[in-house]
Amino acid sequence: MSLFRDPMLRDTRLTPVGEAQADALAASLGTLADEVELVVASPLSRALDTATRAFRRRPDLPVVAHPALRERQKRYADLGRPRSCLEEEFGAASGAGLVVDFGLLPEEGNWGYTPPEDIDGAAVPEEAEAPFLERLASFADWLGARPERCVAVVCHKGVVRGLTGRAVANCEVVECALEELRPGMHAMS
């Protein structure tokens, strides 16, 4: 039995501690940040904010929001917001340093989140492991078809574990080759 009680906060933003971690990540990337040709981020706000903070000194760096990188849905915080809301906060009209491309998200409707009218306010339906791993495999295929050689992926602990089998801390950098992204080949406990 879990003692965690979901505070029912949708698409949570970074806390001040999270902001400090993302800013520290920016400082720690050093020359690695210069090698990055593309940033791909989860469309959940905390990942988008981390990505834009971490790479803010490269304002022309392309950033793409990819729906397959959203966290495995277990809590209300894992439910995203509509594309129009994200574009307002992180898109071209936002005035933010880095501009996020939301072209992979549908203009209307569901990009993998459960709309608020579909939730009764009591519990968020947990995403099953099989569809979670399937979407991670589709992401790995998409990434493998990209021309860039150095891509930064900004996502969530569950996604990193599903892709690589590694347990990570917030804002931890994990360097790996495309061949190491093997959804379903790692224990998902």
XYZ file of C-alpha atoms in Angstrom:
189
model
C 0.000 0.000 0.000
C 1.394 3.386 -1.044
C 1.461 6.286 1.395
C 1.664 8.776 -1.470
C -1.416 10.926 -1.845
C -1.756 12.606 -5.231
C -2.184 16.363 -4.665
C -4.177 16.517 -7.943
C -2.036 19.233 -9.545
C -2.254 19.009 -13.334
C 0.855 19.387 -15.512
C 2.928 20.696 -12.635
C 5.571 23.328 -13.227
C 9.057 23.272 -11.796
C 9.313 24.182 -8.141
C 12.008 26.666 -7.068
C 14.214 23.633 -6.324
C 13.516 22.278 -9.829
C 14.301 25.653 -11.381
C 17.630 25.713 -9.512
C 18.377 22.150 -10.715
C 17.638 23.119 -14.331
C 19.801 26.237 -14.023
C 22.621 24.127 -12.531
C 22.221 21.709 -15.442
C 22.725 24.605 -17.865
C 25.939 25.546 -16.088
C 27.207 21.950 -15.955
C 26.653 21.095 -19.634
C 29.702 23.075 -20.734
C 30.927 22.171 -24.213
C 28.441 19.292 -24.466
C 25.714 21.902 -24.995
C 27.635 23.172 -28.032
C 27.555 19.715 -29.638
C 23.773 19.350 -29.395
C 22.017 19.776 -32.754
C 18.448 19.211 -31.551
C 16.580 19.135 -28.242
C 13.559 16.846 -27.987
C 11.425 17.293 -24.885
C 8.346 15.869 -23.262
C 5.372 18.193 -23.747
C 4.811 18.281 -19.977
C 5.598 21.777 -18.694
C 8.276 20.739 -16.215
C 10.315 19.112 -19.009
C 9.769 22.023 -21.401
C 10.910 24.476 -18.730
C 13.966 22.321 -17.984
C 14.859 22.166 -21.693
C 14.511 25.899 -22.263
C 16.523 26.700 -19.132
C 19.253 24.133 -19.830
C 19.884 25.353 -23.382
C 19.016 29.053 -23.046
C 22.481 30.171 -24.149
C 21.734 28.610 -27.561
C 18.621 30.583 -28.615
C 18.689 29.246 -32.202
C 18.800 25.592 -31.164
C 15.723 23.719 -32.434
C 13.508 22.308 -29.681
C 10.730 19.829 -30.495
C 8.015 18.641 -28.114
C 7.444 14.912 -28.657
C 4.313 13.348 -27.120
C 5.946 9.920 -26.725
C 8.296 11.391 -24.112
C 5.563 12.251 -21.621
C 5.850 10.484 -18.282
C 4.056 7.187 -17.783
C 0.689 8.320 -16.521
C 0.310 7.537 -12.832
C -0.605 10.872 -11.241
C -2.568 13.970 -12.038
C 0.742 15.809 -12.605
C 1.363 13.470 -15.558
C -1.650 14.848 -17.413
C -0.674 17.448 -19.973
C -2.377 20.528 -21.287
C -3.717 21.299 -24.761
C -1.240 22.367 -27.434
C -2.649 25.900 -27.523
C -1.799 26.415 -23.825
C 1.717 25.068 -24.314
C 2.278 27.252 -27.379
C 1.241 30.310 -25.408
C 3.802 29.542 -22.699
C 6.676 28.038 -24.722
C 5.976 28.728 -28.421
C 7.017 31.496 -30.812
C 4.550 34.033 -29.398
C 5.693 33.442 -25.811
C 8.720 35.713 -25.971
C 10.782 32.931 -24.382
C 14.452 32.561 -25.313
C 14.168 29.134 -26.911
C 11.082 28.488 -28.988
C 9.510 25.038 -28.816
C 8.019 23.460 -31.947
C 4.733 21.718 -31.097
C 4.152 20.348 -34.608
C 4.090 16.717 -33.414
C 1.122 17.432 -31.134
C -2.358 17.593 -32.667
C -3.825 21.106 -32.803
C -6.971 19.880 -31.117
C -7.695 16.958 -28.867
C -5.614 14.388 -27.132
C -1.819 14.105 -27.482
C -1.686 11.416 -24.865
C -3.156 13.178 -21.916
C -6.584 12.521 -20.468
C -8.812 15.584 -20.875
C -10.187 16.957 -17.587
C -13.772 16.055 -18.432
C -12.697 12.404 -18.588
C -11.413 12.372 -14.992
C -13.760 12.198 -12.057
C -11.378 14.068 -9.735
C -10.730 11.037 -7.572
C -8.072 9.048 -9.405
C -6.003 9.179 -12.554
C -6.035 5.976 -14.603
C -2.575 4.417 -14.580
C -1.060 3.808 -17.993
C -0.344 0.140 -18.598
C 3.265 -0.882 -19.182
C 2.763 -2.363 -22.684
C 1.420 0.829 -24.346
C 4.026 2.887 -22.466
C 6.846 0.753 -23.876
C 5.254 0.790 -27.341
C 5.308 4.585 -27.431
C 8.922 4.607 -26.234
C 9.790 2.199 -29.065
C 8.054 4.513 -31.540
C 10.123 7.394 -30.162
C 13.364 5.409 -30.553
C 12.389 4.668 -34.191
C 11.589 8.363 -34.801
C 14.905 9.407 -33.264
C 16.790 6.821 -35.347
C 15.351 8.338 -38.530
C 16.578 11.840 -37.608
C 19.671 13.253 -39.362
C 21.182 14.841 -36.229
C 24.083 13.068 -34.559
C 23.839 14.679 -31.125
C 20.343 15.052 -29.670
C 19.445 16.086 -26.137
C 16.327 14.344 -24.835
C 14.649 16.088 -21.899
C 12.051 13.878 -20.295
C 11.177 12.084 -17.062
C 12.630 9.427 -14.772
C 10.168 6.759 -15.902
C 10.919 7.474 -19.562
C 14.685 7.284 -19.042
C 14.252 4.009 -17.154
C 11.991 2.631 -19.896
C 14.419 3.610 -22.658
C 17.728 2.719 -20.997
C 17.033 0.701 -17.848
C 18.868 3.348 -15.815
C 17.548 4.986 -12.654
C 18.347 8.709 -12.695
C 18.113 11.779 -10.485
C 16.450 15.040 -11.523
C 18.473 16.820 -14.220
C 21.010 14.017 -14.407
C 22.774 13.795 -17.763
C 22.828 10.325 -19.302
C 24.930 9.957 -22.424
C 24.117 6.975 -24.609
C 24.113 5.783 -28.185
C 20.879 5.253 -30.093
C 21.461 1.489 -29.970
C 21.213 1.644 -26.158
C 17.579 2.823 -26.319
C 15.798 -0.498 -25.983
C 12.278 -0.140 -24.587
C 10.982 -3.370 -23.113
C 14.446 -4.842 -22.629
C 14.794 -3.509 -19.086
C 12.991 -4.262 -15.812
C 10.357 -1.591 -15.173
C 9.751 -2.039 -11.421
